[in-house]
Amino acid sequence: MSCLRFFGLWLCLFISAGNAAESPATLPHTQPLTWEDDLADRMMDGLHRFVERKIEHAVANRQQFWKRDTLSPEAYEKSIAPNRERLKKIIGLVDRREPTNLEFISLSPANGIARIRWDVLDGVSGEGFAIEPTGKVAGGVVLLPDAHFQPQTVSDLLGSSVGDTARRLGAHGYWVVIPLLIDRSDRHSGNELVAFTNQPHREWIHRQAYHMGRHIIGLEVQKVLAAVEWLKTQTSQKIGVGGYGEGGLLAFFAAAVEPQIDVCLVSGYFGPHTRPWEEPIYRHVWSLHREFGDAELATLIAPRPLIVNHLGFFGVDGPSPHVPAGRRGGAAAGQLRAPSLESVRREFERIDNLIPQSFQNRILTVMPLDTLTEWVTERGIQHFVESLGGRYDHKLPLPDVDVATLNLRIANSQRRQVLELERFIQRLVRESDHTRDKFFPVTALALEAKKVGQASQPDPNVDRPSGQAGKPDLRHFSESTAKFREYFRNEVLGKFDDPLLPFNARSRKIYDKEKWVGYDVVLDVFPDVFAWGVLLLPKDLKPGEKRPVVVYQHGRQGVPKVVIENDEKAYHDYAAKLAERGFIVFAPHNPYRGEDKYRFLSRKANCVKASLFSFILAQHEQILNWLSSLPQVDPDRIAFYGLSYGGETAVRIPPLLDRYCLSICSADFNDWARKVCSTDAKYSFMFTVEWEMPYFDMGSTFNYAEMVALLAPRPFMVERGHWDGVAPDEWVAYEYAKVRRMYDTLGLGDRTDIEFFDGLHEINGKGTFEFLHKHLKWPKP
């Protein structure tokens, strides 16, 4: 008799004895679990350590994404083109710009000062100021202030350091365009029909744009590039971009993605950014840290000149913990502080390791005591002008302008800029069904599988039951969706390529009930990463018997015990009830507990092209490895059932792990793009603290129907309470209708179902239990 069979018979014997024999303190073939601390906290701490190591290692591993060829400028441009395209994608620079059209309102004709507006995207414009050069045109400059700079009058502009620098450049013969940026106030962040929030405008735009594959960075870079295009109609000379703070970031990224920009000046931004998750969330870019640090971005500008200006930065604090009256909280934490000169110098010198010094004219300037402006050194301006082909004269007088006569108020500019971007993104949300169908045509693929099946002629020598010939070809459908499954795994959720450790199971008994016994179980996954859950074994297991398993997943802020004991209001002990019905149950812990702890975990993971579900995916893969090794488990009958965040898991993890034979989504199924991005619905995460819910470009690629298509042809069910505040019935029914159509088209109508019930955000446990008994082939009590 093999050891495995002996172990199975032995385990079944002690379980079948029921109350007559004491169950062992640990499961056979496991080590004792001796940890006494909170396992959820221990798990979270380990996950943070793991991902922070990943981020630290990213710098050394970036070279795998680059194949720089510095033999000639032409060869270099060709070699870095893939990196530039990836950068455009992750900052959301994907929309076609409108033809260049710039409107002037002259404010001081004698001095060439004008308010301007220019077309950028469909329904999106740029606004700002232009200063016409004195004398012969020497070139053009887009000058970007920090996001805090919002002049209320023209005299505010001209009397500021920005206006001082702009007039200095104008005196040297340069057209200057000064765009207004989306600022950091929260005045327009919300909807009067729902609520206003404490999110800075930049975060308000970021959260809705990110899920739709756009970004506040990319959208404002579009404005810069449209201004550059206009400047090229005014001069055949060189064009430069320069900026300070948030403007420095935009100038840097604009020059990195657009080779037509001849010179770049970055002030108050360049640095190592070793802890990007601590910066404001509107600087958060999916997978950026894995491939691009500031040194790498500098190589996208090469061989064009780059001037980095280091100076003190006034700093930006995160949102106040005291939410203003009449507004909802939920803005993400994040602050900006000036990096040390030493760290900036190290990052600047790191460029030397990537490209030869002779290949790019670059300089690092430091703010001296005799500086003429607040946001750029005079040496920086001099190098900027000389790199543009001009000759800098520090004695050249500024145009004489009576700023007191230019008190024209700049009314509603910020409101217009915010609302234009919001309307642009909300149109993307409304059109997202069409966008996703173009990317992943689920219905067309199901119809194609049906056509292929109907076209196949049955073998006349094989006797088939009536009606089987010509059924949809399910293998064809699965093969057609395989590439989308890989895209979802790699490009939307992200995955860790580390090999799983041996599971090294540890256990301890924590329950001994009349009909079942329960054990804490811990399994190794990666270094510092483990899976933890509670295994419930029915006491009536018979020798040699293999039973189905239900993996029952809790929701946000939960731990395994909430689905087992104390009749928690959302769960009603249904894991225990399933064990009483004879199912083996495993209740795992998923790390969406601890509020910002798990949100920042996801954000850290995003830096290296991963997410919260990258950890969960690896944990569940190891859970399946272990469950499948148990002699009393039928590995072909392991089901997933999750509520709330567990329901969210139900449409993300089982589609990628085919050893889950079915999935049930409770209290979560949704029109997810609307749920995450809508600015006119009270159900939307735009009005809550769940700032981690946007997944980059998910709204344009996968909604719940598309994720379920990755699970098909395996059975799938939705459980939905009418009064569940997660969404209205109409959203749920609309999205599920697409699932039902797909399953019916594939001839699998009996493999999917939805149960509406008169309840709240909770397990109902009626139709879903019927579904489990039916598809797991386990008799009802």
mmCIF file with all atom_site columns, N, CA, C and O in Angstrom, residues 612-633:
data_model
loop_
_atom_site.group_PDB
_atom_site.id
_atom_site.type_symbol
_atom_site.label_atom_id
_atom_site.label_alt_id
_atom_site.label_comp_id
_atom_site.label_asym_id
_atom_site.label_entity_id
_atom_site.label_seq_id
_atom_site.pdbx_PDB_ins_code
_atom_site.Cartn_x
_atom_site.Cartn_y
_atom_site.Cartn_z
_atom_site.occupancy
_atom_site.B_iso_or_equiv
_atom_site.pdbx_formal_charge
_atom_site.auth_seq_id
_atom_site.auth_comp_id
_atom_site.auth_asym_id
_atom_site.auth_atom_id
_atom_site.pdbx_PDB_model_num
ATOM 1  N N  . LEU A 1 612 ? -2.628  43.921 -6.303 1.00 0.00 ? 612 LEU A N  1
ATOM 2  C CA . LEU A 1 612 ? -3.061  43.118 -5.172 1.00 0.00 ? 612 LEU A CA 1
ATOM 3  C C  . LEU A 1 612 ? -3.405  41.700 -5.617 1.00 0.00 ? 612 LEU A C  1
ATOM 4  O O  . LEU A 1 612 ? -3.102  40.714 -4.942 1.00 0.00 ? 612 LEU A O  1
ATOM 5  N N  . PHE A 1 613 ? -4.022  41.588 -6.799 1.00 0.00 ? 613 PHE A N  1
ATOM 6  C CA . PHE A 1 613 ? -4.419  40.267 -7.278 1.00 0.00 ? 613 PHE A CA 1
ATOM 7  C C  . PHE A 1 613 ? -3.247  39.449 -7.794 1.00 0.00 ? 613 PHE A C  1
ATOM 8  O O  . PHE A 1 613 ? -3.387  38.237 -7.989 1.00 0.00 ? 613 PHE A O  1
ATOM 9  N N  . SER A 1 614 ? -2.095  40.057 -7.990 1.00 0.00 ? 614 SER A N  1
ATOM 10 C CA . SER A 1 614 ? -0.911  39.268 -8.326 1.00 0.00 ? 614 SER A CA 1
ATOM 11 C C  . SER A 1 614 ? -0.508  38.399 -7.148 1.00 0.00 ? 614 SER A C  1
ATOM 12 O O  . SER A 1 614 ? -0.109  37.237 -7.319 1.00 0.00 ? 614 SER A O  1
ATOM 13 N N  . PHE A 1 615 ? -0.599  38.945 -5.933 1.00 0.00 ? 615 PHE A N  1
ATOM 14 C CA . PHE A 1 615 ? -0.337  38.159 -4.730 1.00 0.00 ? 615 PHE A CA 1
ATOM 15 C C  . PHE A 1 615 ? -1.411  37.083 -4.550 1.00 0.00 ? 615 PHE A C  1
ATOM 16 O O  . PHE A 1 615 ? -1.114  35.922 -4.261 1.00 0.00 ? 615 PHE A O  1
ATOM 17 N N  . ILE A 1 616 ? -2.663  37.498 -4.697 1.00 0.00 ? 616 ILE A N  1
ATOM 18 C CA . ILE A 1 616 ? -3.779  36.581 -4.474 1.00 0.00 ? 616 ILE A CA 1
ATOM 19 C C  . ILE A 1 616 ? -3.732  35.422 -5.472 1.00 0.00 ? 616 ILE A C  1
ATOM 20 O O  . ILE A 1 616 ? -4.012  34.266 -5.127 1.00 0.00 ? 616 ILE A O  1
ATOM 21 N N  . LEU A 1 617 ? -3.366  35.726 -6.709 1.00 0.00 ? 617 LEU A N  1
ATOM 22 C CA . LEU A 1 617 ? -3.245  34.688 -7.730 1.00 0.00 ? 617 LEU A CA 1
ATOM 23 C C  . LEU A 1 617 ? -2.216  33.638 -7.320 1.00 0.00 ? 617 LEU A C  1
ATOM 24 O O  . LEU A 1 617 ? -2.481  32.426 -7.398 1.00 0.00 ? 617 LEU A O  1
ATOM 25 N N  . ALA A 1 618 ? -1.057  34.081 -6.866 1.00 0.00 ? 618 ALA A N  1
ATOM 26 C CA . ALA A 1 618 ? -0.012  33.139 -6.442 1.00 0.00 ? 618 ALA A CA 1
ATOM 27 C C  . ALA A 1 618 ? -0.462  32.350 -5.214 1.00 0.00 ? 618 ALA A C  1
ATOM 28 O O  . ALA A 1 618 ? -0.216  31.136 -5.115 1.00 0.00 ? 618 ALA A O  1
ATOM 29 N N  . GLN A 1 619 ? -1.122  33.018 -4.263 1.00 0.00 ? 619 GLN A N  1
ATOM 30 C CA . GLN A 1 619 ? -1.596  32.323 -3.065 1.00 0.00 ? 619 GLN A CA 1
ATOM 31 C C  . GLN A 1 619 ? -2.606  31.235 -3.424 1.00 0.00 ? 619 GLN A C  1
ATOM 32 O O  . GLN A 1 619 ? -2.542  30.113 -2.913 1.00 0.00 ? 619 GLN A O  1
ATOM 33 N N  . HIS A 1 620 ? -3.544  31.549 -4.316 1.00 0.00 ? 620 HIS A N  1
ATOM 34 C CA . HIS A 1 620 ? -4.551  30.557 -4.683 1.00 0.00 ? 620 HIS A CA 1
ATOM 35 C C  . HIS A 1 620 ? -3.965  29.429 -5.524 1.00 0.00 ? 620 HIS A C  1
ATOM 36 O O  . HIS A 1 620 ? -4.448  28.289 -5.446 1.00 0.00 ? 620 HIS A O  1
ATOM 37 N N  . GLU A 1 621 ? -2.967  29.734 -6.308 1.00 0.00 ? 621 GLU A N  1
ATOM 38 C CA . GLU A 1 621 ? -2.305  28.649 -7.034 1.00 0.00 ? 621 GLU A CA 1
ATOM 39 C C  . GLU A 1 621 ? -1.679  27.657 -6.054 1.00 0.00 ? 621 GLU A C  1
ATOM 40 O O  . GLU A 1 621 ? -1.779  26.438 -6.237 1.00 0.00 ? 621 GLU A O  1
ATOM 41 N N  . GLN A 1 622 ? -1.064  28.192 -4.994 1.00 0.00 ? 622 GLN A N  1
ATOM 42 C CA . GLN A 1 622 ? -0.474  27.297 -3.996 1.00 0.00 ? 622 GLN A CA 1
ATOM 43 C C  . GLN A 1 622 ? -1.556  26.568 -3.198 1.00 0.00 ? 622 GLN A C  1
ATOM 44 O O  . GLN A 1 622 ? -1.400  25.390 -2.856 1.00 0.00 ? 622 GLN A O  1
ATOM 45 N N  . ILE A 1 623 ? -2.649  27.247 -2.902 1.00 0.00 ? 623 ILE A N  1
ATOM 46 C CA . ILE A 1 623 ? -3.770  26.596 -2.212 1.00 0.00 ? 623 ILE A CA 1
ATOM 47 C C  . ILE A 1 623 ? -4.286  25.416 -3.033 1.00 0.00 ? 623 ILE A C  1
ATOM 48 O O  . ILE A 1 623 ? -4.550  24.324 -2.506 1.00 0.00 ? 623 ILE A O  1
ATOM 49 N N  . LEU A 1 624 ? -4.419  25.620 -4.341 1.00 0.00 ? 624 LEU A N  1
ATOM 50 C CA . LEU A 1 624 ? -4.874  24.530 -5.210 1.00 0.00 ? 624 LEU A CA 1
ATOM 51 C C  . LEU A 1 624 ? -3.867  23.391 -5.251 1.00 0.00 ? 624 LEU A C  1
ATOM 52 O O  . LEU A 1 624 ? -4.248  22.209 -5.294 1.00 0.00 ? 624 LEU A O  1
ATOM 53 N N  . ASN A 1 625 ? -2.582  23.729 -5.250 1.00 0.00 ? 625 ASN A N  1
ATOM 54 C CA . ASN A 1 625 ? -1.555  22.682 -5.212 1.00 0.00 ? 625 ASN A CA 1
ATOM 55 C C  . ASN A 1 625 ? -1.738  21.809 -3.968 1.00 0.00 ? 625 ASN A C  1
ATOM 56 O O  . ASN A 1 625 ? -1.682  20.582 -4.030 1.00 0.00 ? 625 ASN A O  1
ATOM 57 N N  . TRP A 1 626 ? -1.934  22.463 -2.829 1.00 0.00 ? 626 TRP A N  1
ATOM 58 C CA . TRP A 1 626 ? -2.042  21.721 -1.573 1.00 0.00 ? 626 TRP A CA 1
ATOM 59 C C  . TRP A 1 626 ? -3.350  20.933 -1.493 1.00 0.00 ? 626 TRP A C  1
ATOM 60 O O  . TRP A 1 626 ? -3.353  19.748 -1.147 1.00 0.00 ? 626 TRP A O  1
ATOM 61 N N  . LEU A 1 627 ? -4.476  21.598 -1.825 1.00 0.00 ? 627 LEU A N  1
ATOM 62 C CA . LEU A 1 627 ? -5.757  20.896 -1.771 1.00 0.00 ? 627 LEU A CA 1
ATOM 63 C C  . LEU A 1 627 ? -5.744  19.670 -2.682 1.00 0.00 ? 627 LEU A C  1
ATOM 64 O O  . LEU A 1 627 ? -6.254  18.600 -2.317 1.00 0.00 ? 627 LEU A O  1
ATOM 65 N N  . SER A 1 628 ? -5.168  19.820 -3.869 1.00 0.00 ? 628 SER A N  1
ATOM 66 C CA . SER A 1 628 ? -5.149  18.706 -4.819 1.00 0.00 ? 628 SER A CA 1
ATOM 67 C C  . SER A 1 628 ? -4.304  17.547 -4.321 1.00 0.00 ? 628 SER A C  1
ATOM 68 O O  . SER A 1 628 ? -4.459  16.415 -4.787 1.00 0.00 ? 628 SER A O  1
ATOM 69 N N  . SER A 1 629 ? -3.406  17.825 -3.370 1.00 0.00 ? 629 SER A N  1
ATOM 70 C CA . SER A 1 629 ? -2.554  16.760 -2.839 1.00 0.00 ? 629 SER A CA 1
ATOM 71 C C  . SER A 1 629 ? -3.236  15.953 -1.742 1.00 0.00 ? 629 SER A C  1
ATOM 72 O O  . SER A 1 629 ? -2.753  14.885 -1.368 1.00 0.00 ? 629 SER A O  1
ATOM 73 N N  . LEU A 1 630 ? -4.361  16.451 -1.216 1.00 0.00 ? 630 LEU A N  1
ATOM 74 C CA . LEU A 1 630 ? -5.020  15.760 -0.111 1.00 0.00 ? 630 LEU A CA 1
ATOM 75 C C  . LEU A 1 630 ? -5.788  14.550 -0.643 1.00 0.00 ? 630 LEU A C  1
ATOM 76 O O  . LEU A 1 630 ? -6.549  14.666 -1.615 1.00 0.00 ? 630 LEU A O  1
ATOM 77 N N  . PRO A 1 631 ? -5.630  13.411 -0.009 1.00 0.00 ? 631 PRO A N  1
ATOM 78 C CA . PRO A 1 631 ? -6.244  12.188 -0.545 1.00 0.00 ? 631 PRO A CA 1
ATOM 79 C C  . PRO A 1 631 ? -7.766  12.192 -0.501 1.00 0.00 ? 631 PRO A C  1
ATOM 80 O O  . PRO A 1 631 ? -8.405  11.478 -1.260 1.00 0.00 ? 631 PRO A O  1
ATOM 81 N N  . GLN A 1 632 ? -8.371  13.000 0.362  1.00 0.00 ? 632 GLN A N  1
ATOM 82 C CA . GLN A 1 632 ? -9.821  13.020 0.445  1.00 0.00 ? 632 GLN A CA 1
ATOM 83 C C  . GLN A 1 632 ? -10.454 14.066 -0.470 1.00 0.00 ? 632 GLN A C  1
ATOM 84 O O  . GLN A 1 632 ? -11.670 14.228 -0.496 1.00 0.00 ? 632 GLN A O  1
ATOM 85 N N  . VAL A 1 633 ? -9.632  14.792 -1.245 1.00 0.00 ? 633 VAL A N  1
ATOM 86 C CA . VAL A 1 633 ? -10.115 15.845 -2.144 1.00 0.00 ? 633 VAL A CA 1
ATOM 87 C C  . VAL A 1 633 ? -10.154 15.324 -3.577 1.00 0.00 ? 633 VAL A C  1
ATOM 88 O O  . VAL A 1 633 ? -9.195  14.711 -4.054 1.00 0.00 ? 633 VAL A O  1
#
